[in-house]
Coordinates of C-alpha atoms and ligand atoms in Angstrom, one line a residue:
M719 CA 201.7 64.9 -20.5
E720 CA 203.9 64.6 -23.5
K721 CA 202.3 62.9 -26.6
K722 CA 203.6 59.5 -27.3
P723 CA 204.9 59.0 -30.9
D724 CA 202.4 57.4 -33.3
L725 CA 204.6 54.6 -34.7
L726 CA 202.0 53.4 -37.2
S727 CA 202.1 56.8 -39.0
M728 CA 205.8 56.4 -39.5
T729 CA 207.7 55.5 -42.7
K730 CA 210.2 52.7 -42.5
D731 CA 213.0 55.2 -42.3
E732 CA 211.3 57.1 -39.6
L733 CA 210.8 53.9 -37.6
R734 CA 214.5 53.0 -38.0
E735 CA 215.4 56.4 -36.6
Y736 CA 212.9 55.9 -33.8
A737 CA 214.4 52.5 -33.0
V738 CA 217.9 54.1 -32.7
S739 CA 216.5 56.9 -30.6
I740 CA 215.3 54.4 -28.0
G741 CA 218.6 52.5 -28.0
E742 CA 217.7 49.7 -30.4
A743 CA 219.2 48.5 -33.7
P744 CA 217.8 50.2 -36.9
Y745 CA 216.4 46.9 -38.3
R746 CA 214.0 46.8 -35.4
G747 CA 212.2 49.6 -37.2
D748 CA 211.8 47.4 -40.3
Q749 CA 210.4 44.6 -38.2
I750 CA 207.8 46.8 -36.6
F751 CA 206.9 48.2 -40.0
S752 CA 206.1 44.8 -41.5
F753 CA 204.3 43.7 -38.4
F754 CA 202.0 46.7 -38.7
A755 CA 201.1 45.7 -42.2
K756 CA 199.7 42.4 -40.8
G757 CA 197.5 44.3 -38.3
A758 CA 199.7 43.5 -35.3
R759 CA 199.9 45.4 -32.1
F760 CA 203.1 45.7 -30.0
R761 CA 202.3 42.7 -27.8
E762 CA 201.9 40.5 -30.9
M763 CA 205.3 41.4 -32.4
T764 CA 206.7 38.1 -31.2
T765 CA 210.0 38.2 -32.9
L766 CA 210.9 41.2 -30.8
S767 CA 212.0 40.5 -27.2
K768 CA 209.5 40.8 -24.5
A769 CA 211.5 43.6 -23.0
L770 CA 211.3 45.6 -26.2
R771 CA 207.6 44.9 -26.6
E772 CA 207.1 46.3 -23.1
K773 CA 209.3 49.3 -23.9
L774 CA 207.2 50.1 -27.0
E775 CA 204.0 49.7 -25.0
S776 CA 205.2 52.3 -22.5
L777 CA 207.0 54.7 -24.8
A778 CA 204.9 54.7 -28.0
E779 CA 201.5 54.6 -29.3
C780 CA 199.9 52.0 -31.7
R781 CA 196.8 53.4 -33.3
M782 CA 195.7 50.2 -34.9
P783 CA 191.8 50.3 -34.9
S784 CA 189.9 47.5 -33.3
V785 CA 186.8 45.8 -34.8
V786 CA 183.8 46.7 -32.7
T787 CA 181.1 45.1 -34.9
K788 CA 180.9 43.7 -38.3
R789 CA 177.9 42.9 -40.4
R790 CA 177.9 40.6 -43.3
S791 CA 175.4 40.9 -46.2
K792 CA 173.2 37.9 -46.8
D793 CA 175.0 37.0 -50.0
G794 CA 178.3 37.1 -48.1
T795 CA 179.9 39.5 -50.6
T796 CA 180.1 42.6 -48.3
V797 CA 181.3 43.0 -44.8
K798 CA 180.9 46.3 -43.0
Y799 CA 183.2 47.0 -40.1
L800 CA 182.7 49.5 -37.3
L801 CA 186.2 50.2 -36.1
S802 CA 187.1 52.0 -32.9
L803 CA 190.1 54.3 -32.5
I804 CA 192.2 54.7 -29.4
D805 CA 190.1 57.7 -28.2
G806 CA 186.9 55.7 -28.5
E807 CA 185.7 57.4 -31.7
C808 CA 184.4 55.1 -34.4
V809 CA 184.7 54.9 -38.2
E810 CA 183.5 52.5 -40.9
A811 CA 185.2 50.4 -43.5
V812 CA 183.5 48.2 -46.0
L813 CA 185.0 45.1 -47.6
M814 CA 183.5 43.9 -50.9
R815 CA 184.3 40.7 -52.7
H816 CA 184.1 41.1 -56.5
D817 CA 184.9 38.7 -59.3
Y818 CA 188.1 40.7 -59.9
G819 CA 189.2 40.7 -56.3
T820 CA 188.6 42.3 -52.9
S821 CA 188.1 46.0 -52.5
L822 CA 188.0 48.0 -49.3
C823 CA 186.3 51.3 -48.7
I824 CA 187.8 53.3 -45.9
S825 CA 187.1 56.5 -43.9
S826 CA 189.4 59.6 -43.8
Q827 CA 187.8 61.6 -41.0
V828 CA 185.6 61.1 -38.0
G829 CA 182.5 62.8 -39.3
C830 CA 182.6 65.4 -42.1
L831 CA 182.4 69.1 -42.5
M832 CA 181.2 69.3 -46.1
G833 CA 177.5 69.3 -45.4
C834 CA 176.2 67.5 -48.5
K835 CA 172.4 67.4 -48.0
F836 CA 172.0 63.7 -48.9
C837 CA 174.9 62.3 -46.8
A838 CA 174.7 60.6 -43.4
S839 CA 178.3 61.1 -42.5
T840 CA 178.1 64.9 -42.3
I841 CA 174.9 65.3 -40.2
A842 CA 176.7 65.7 -36.9
G843 CA 179.7 67.6 -38.4
K844 CA 183.4 66.7 -38.1
V845 CA 184.9 65.4 -34.9
R846 CA 188.5 65.1 -36.1
D847 CA 190.8 64.2 -38.9
L848 CA 192.2 60.6 -39.1
L849 CA 196.0 60.2 -38.8
P850 CA 197.9 58.2 -41.4
S851 CA 198.1 55.4 -38.9
E852 CA 194.3 55.3 -38.5
M853 CA 193.8 55.0 -42.3
L854 CA 196.5 52.4 -42.7
G855 CA 195.2 50.6 -39.7
Q856 CA 191.7 50.2 -41.3
V857 CA 193.3 48.4 -44.2
A858 CA 195.5 46.2 -42.0
A859 CA 192.7 45.4 -39.5
A860 CA 190.1 44.6 -42.2
S861 CA 192.6 42.5 -44.1
R862 CA 193.6 40.6 -41.0
D863 CA 190.0 40.0 -39.8
S864 CA 188.8 38.8 -43.2
G865 CA 192.0 36.9 -44.1
E866 CA 191.9 38.6 -47.5
R867 CA 194.4 40.7 -49.3
V868 CA 193.0 44.0 -50.3
D869 CA 193.4 44.4 -54.1
K870 CA 191.7 47.7 -54.5
L871 CA 191.1 50.6 -52.1
V872 CA 188.6 53.3 -52.3
M873 CA 188.6 56.4 -50.1
M874 CA 184.8 56.8 -50.2
G875 CA 183.9 56.2 -46.6
I876 CA 183.3 58.8 -43.9
G877 CA 185.1 62.2 -44.4
E878 CA 186.6 64.3 -47.1
P879 CA 190.2 63.1 -47.8
L880 CA 191.2 66.4 -49.3
D881 CA 190.1 68.3 -46.2
N882 CA 192.7 66.1 -44.4
Y883 CA 195.3 66.5 -47.1
D884 CA 198.7 65.9 -45.4
N885 CA 197.6 62.8 -43.5
T886 CA 196.0 61.3 -46.6
V887 CA 199.1 61.8 -48.8
K888 CA 201.3 60.3 -46.1
F889 CA 198.9 57.4 -45.7
L890 CA 199.0 56.7 -49.5
R891 CA 202.8 56.6 -49.4
L892 CA 202.8 54.2 -46.5
L893 CA 200.3 52.0 -48.1
N894 CA 202.4 51.7 -51.2
D895 CA 205.6 50.6 -49.5
S896 CA 206.4 47.1 -50.7
E897 CA 207.7 46.1 -47.3
G898 CA 204.4 47.1 -45.8
I899 CA 200.9 46.5 -47.3
G900 CA 202.4 47.2 -50.8
L901 CA 199.3 48.2 -52.6
G902 CA 199.9 49.8 -56.0
L903 CA 198.5 53.3 -56.1
R904 CA 196.9 52.6 -59.5
N905 CA 194.5 50.4 -57.5
V906 CA 193.5 53.3 -55.2
S907 CA 190.6 55.7 -55.9
L908 CA 190.3 58.9 -53.9
S909 CA 186.9 60.5 -53.8
T910 CA 186.4 64.2 -53.2
C911 CA 183.4 66.5 -53.1
G912 CA 185.5 68.9 -55.2
I913 CA 188.1 70.8 -53.1
V914 CA 189.7 72.5 -56.1
P915 CA 193.1 73.5 -54.6
G916 CA 193.4 70.0 -53.1
I917 CA 192.9 68.4 -56.5
R918 CA 195.6 70.6 -58.1
R919 CA 198.0 69.8 -55.3
L920 CA 197.3 66.1 -55.5
A921 CA 197.9 66.3 -59.3
D922 CA 201.5 67.5 -58.5
E923 CA 202.3 64.8 -55.9
G924 CA 203.3 62.1 -58.5
L925 CA 200.9 59.6 -57.0
P926 CA 199.0 57.6 -59.7
V927 CA 195.7 57.4 -57.8
T928 CA 192.4 57.6 -59.6
L929 CA 190.6 60.7 -58.8
S930 CA 186.8 60.4 -58.3
V931 CA 184.9 63.6 -58.1
S932 CA 181.4 63.8 -56.6
L933 CA 179.6 65.9 -59.2
H934 CA 175.9 65.1 -58.6
A935 CA 174.7 68.0 -60.9
Y936 CA 175.6 69.6 -64.2
C937 CA 174.8 73.1 -63.3
D938 CA 176.0 75.3 -60.4
E939 CA 172.4 76.1 -59.2
T940 CA 171.4 72.5 -58.7
R941 CA 174.8 71.6 -57.2
R942 CA 174.7 74.5 -54.7
A943 CA 171.3 73.3 -53.5
I944 CA 172.7 69.9 -52.5
M945 CA 176.5 70.5 -51.9
P946 CA 177.7 73.5 -49.9
I947 CA 181.2 73.2 -51.5
A948 CA 179.7 74.3 -54.8
K949 CA 179.2 77.7 -53.3
K950 CA 183.0 78.0 -52.9
Y951 CA 184.1 76.6 -56.3
T952 CA 182.1 76.7 -59.5
L953 CA 181.8 73.8 -61.9
D954 CA 184.1 75.7 -64.3
E955 CA 186.8 75.8 -61.7
L956 CA 186.2 72.2 -60.6
L957 CA 186.4 70.8 -64.1
A958 CA 189.5 72.9 -64.9
A959 CA 191.2 71.2 -61.9
C960 CA 190.0 67.8 -63.1
R961 CA 191.4 68.4 -66.5
Y962 CA 194.7 69.5 -64.9
Y963 CA 194.7 66.3 -62.9
F964 CA 194.3 64.3 -66.1
D965 CA 197.0 66.3 -67.9
R966 CA 199.5 65.8 -65.0
T967 CA 198.8 62.2 -64.3
G968 CA 197.5 60.8 -67.5
R969 CA 194.7 59.1 -65.5
R970 CA 191.1 59.1 -66.5
V971 CA 189.0 61.0 -64.0
S972 CA 185.9 59.4 -62.7
F973 CA 182.8 61.3 -61.7
E974 CA 180.2 60.2 -59.2
Y975 CA 176.7 61.2 -59.7
T976 CA 174.1 60.2 -57.1
L977 CA 170.7 60.0 -58.7
I978 CA 168.0 61.8 -56.6
S979 CA 164.5 61.6 -57.7
G980 CA 163.2 64.8 -59.2
K981 CA 166.4 66.7 -58.4
N982 CA 169.0 65.7 -60.9
D983 CA 167.7 62.7 -62.8
S984 CA 165.8 64.1 -65.8
P985 CA 166.8 63.5 -69.5
E986 CA 167.8 67.3 -69.5
D987 CA 170.2 66.5 -66.6
A988 CA 171.8 63.7 -68.6
K989 CA 172.2 65.9 -71.7
G990 CA 173.6 68.7 -69.6
L991 CA 176.0 66.4 -67.9
S992 CA 177.4 65.0 -71.1
A993 CA 177.7 68.5 -72.7
L994 CA 179.5 69.8 -69.6
L995 CA 182.0 67.0 -69.6
R996 CA 182.6 67.2 -73.3
E997 CA 183.1 71.0 -73.1
K998 CA 185.1 71.3 -69.9
M999 CA 187.0 68.0 -69.7
G1000 CA 187.3 67.2 -73.4
V1001 CA 189.1 63.9 -72.6
P1002 CA 187.6 60.5 -71.8
S1003 CA 186.1 60.3 -68.4
H1004 CA 183.8 57.9 -66.6
V1005 CA 180.5 58.6 -64.8
N1006 CA 179.6 56.3 -61.9
L1007 CA 175.8 56.6 -61.3
I1008 CA 174.9 55.8 -57.7
P1009 CA 171.3 55.2 -56.8
L1010 CA 170.7 57.3 -53.6
N1011 CA 170.8 55.5 -50.4
R1012 CA 167.9 56.9 -48.3
V1013 CA 169.0 58.8 -45.2
D1014 CA 166.4 59.6 -42.6
G1015 CA 165.4 63.3 -42.4
T1016 CA 166.8 64.3 -45.8
G1017 CA 163.4 64.0 -47.5
M1018 CA 165.3 62.8 -50.7
E1019 CA 164.3 59.7 -52.6
P1020 CA 166.3 57.5 -54.9
T1021 CA 165.7 57.3 -58.6
G1022 CA 164.5 53.7 -59.4
R1023 CA 166.7 51.1 -60.9
E1024 CA 165.1 51.5 -64.3
G1025 CA 165.4 55.2 -64.2
A1026 CA 169.0 54.9 -63.4
E1027 CA 169.6 52.5 -66.3
R1028 CA 167.8 54.9 -68.6
F1029 CA 169.9 57.8 -67.4
A1030 CA 173.1 55.7 -68.1
A1031 CA 171.8 54.6 -71.5
L1032 CA 171.2 58.2 -72.5
L1033 CA 174.7 59.3 -71.3
N1034 CA 176.3 56.4 -73.3
S1035 CA 174.3 57.3 -76.4
L1036 CA 175.6 60.8 -76.1
G1037 CA 179.1 59.5 -76.1
Q1038 CA 179.7 59.8 -72.3
N1039 CA 180.9 56.6 -70.7
A1040 CA 178.6 55.8 -67.7
T1041 CA 177.7 52.8 -65.6
V1042 CA 175.2 52.3 -62.7
R1043 CA 177.1 51.2 -59.6
K1044 CA 176.1 47.8 -58.3
S1045 CA 174.5 48.3 -55.0
M1046 CA 176.2 46.1 -52.5
G1047 CA 175.4 45.7 -48.8
A1048 CA 172.2 47.7 -48.7
D1049 CA 170.9 45.2 -46.2
I1050 CA 173.7 46.0 -43.8
D1051 CA 173.5 49.9 -43.9
A1052 CA 176.7 49.8 -45.9
A1053 CA 176.3 53.3 -47.3
C1054 CA 178.5 56.1 -46.0
G1055 CA 178.2 56.9 -42.4
Q1056 CA 175.0 54.9 -41.8
L1057 CA 176.4 52.4 -39.4
R1058 CA 178.3 55.0 -37.3
R1059 CA 175.2 57.1 -37.3
S1060 CA 172.9 54.3 -36.1
L1061 CA 175.4 53.7 -33.3
Q1062 CA 175.2 57.4 -32.3
N1063 CA 171.4 57.1 -32.3
G1064 CA 171.7 54.0 -30.0
K1065 CA 170.3 51.7 -32.6
T1066 CA 173.2 49.3 -32.7
E1067 CA 174.1 47.1 -29.8
V1068 CA 177.9 46.9 -29.3
Ligands
LIG493 N1 183.9 63.2 -49.2 C1 184.2 62.4 -50.4 C2 184.2 60.9 -50.1 C3 183.1 60.3 -49.3 S1 181.5 60.2 -49.9 C4 183.2 62.8 -51.5 O1 182.3 63.6 -51.3 O2 183.4 62.3 -52.6 C5 181.6 59.0 -51.2 C6 180.5 59.1 -52.2 O3 179.2 58.7 -51.7 C7 180.3 60.5 -52.7 O4 180.2 60.6 -54.1 C8 179.1 61.0 -52.0 O5 178.5 62.1 -52.6 C9 178.2 59.7 -52.1 N2 177.1 59.7 -51.1 C10 177.1 60.2 -49.9 N3 175.8 60.0 -49.3 C11 175.2 59.2 -50.2 C12 173.9 58.6 -50.2 N4 173.0 58.8 -49.2 N5 173.5 57.9 -51.3 C13 174.3 57.8 -52.3 N6 175.6 58.3 -52.4 C14 176.0 59.0 -51.3

């Protein structure tokens, strides 16, 4: 059977061409494009004729995810969505209400190949990449469900965005289109475990997204013990790519550092980290300290809140800007991959 075209992955121009190819006026493409931004499916595109809606249903594909379950944290600030894709696979997105607006964390793949030892998303490996439509659809669906405009987007959910490069970049361009969702790319953070060629390529795309790099260690030996990607690229190579990103985009790079008790949270680690960033980046950067979320079977324990604050204070006293990330939604398994994983283990009723 021939594959149906995935209209939600198309740019406005591509949708116009598509409309013409099925015997419709080009502006129909524009209408479909703006309906998608509101999370609509073909049957809900009520300004199109019924005949056209039916034609689209039979000829094309709408990969808008649907909400399977949602969990709201007790304080109401965080909503975690489990979203199903048209082949029945599931991904997660987390909506967080902050004082400065609403942010959404989305997934880029079903599962993950990267194998970080502390992460729930990678335990069962990667099932498949997400298409641009399935990333854009997470934003549209969460925004529609919550009734909130997404002000800030973080690609920190399930998956490694730079291991799904082309789909990720196309998604970012679609997201930015002012006739669609229209989110400014300065309000987007893309998090990577450190795929060096991907960082360099992204630096040359002319997209002003904030790069977040998961560092988690200041020396190769410790990093290799918890992140297999560190066996492929050394910290020297990784930080040279980060510096290149800064030079090309002028945007401050942010580093994520998950604090794991006894593994990477000593004063020597903090000193090593500040020295590394001073020597290898040499330009201002930010360190986001994340207290580890416990994942069953990893045997790793989080550093306590006080320890995390001490680590941050030491970094700041050494001239390295650092903050401890506020933990939101811990009561609803809001950390990466935990909800999808509990579903796989049959713990969640859906
Ligand atoms: N693949 C990308 C983005 C997804 S993970 C990356 O590696 O950056 C988003 C962030 O959450 C990463 O910094 C990741 O290392 C971190 N993370 C994963 N599992 C975690 C856990 N159990 N506790 C705390 N942080 C975790």
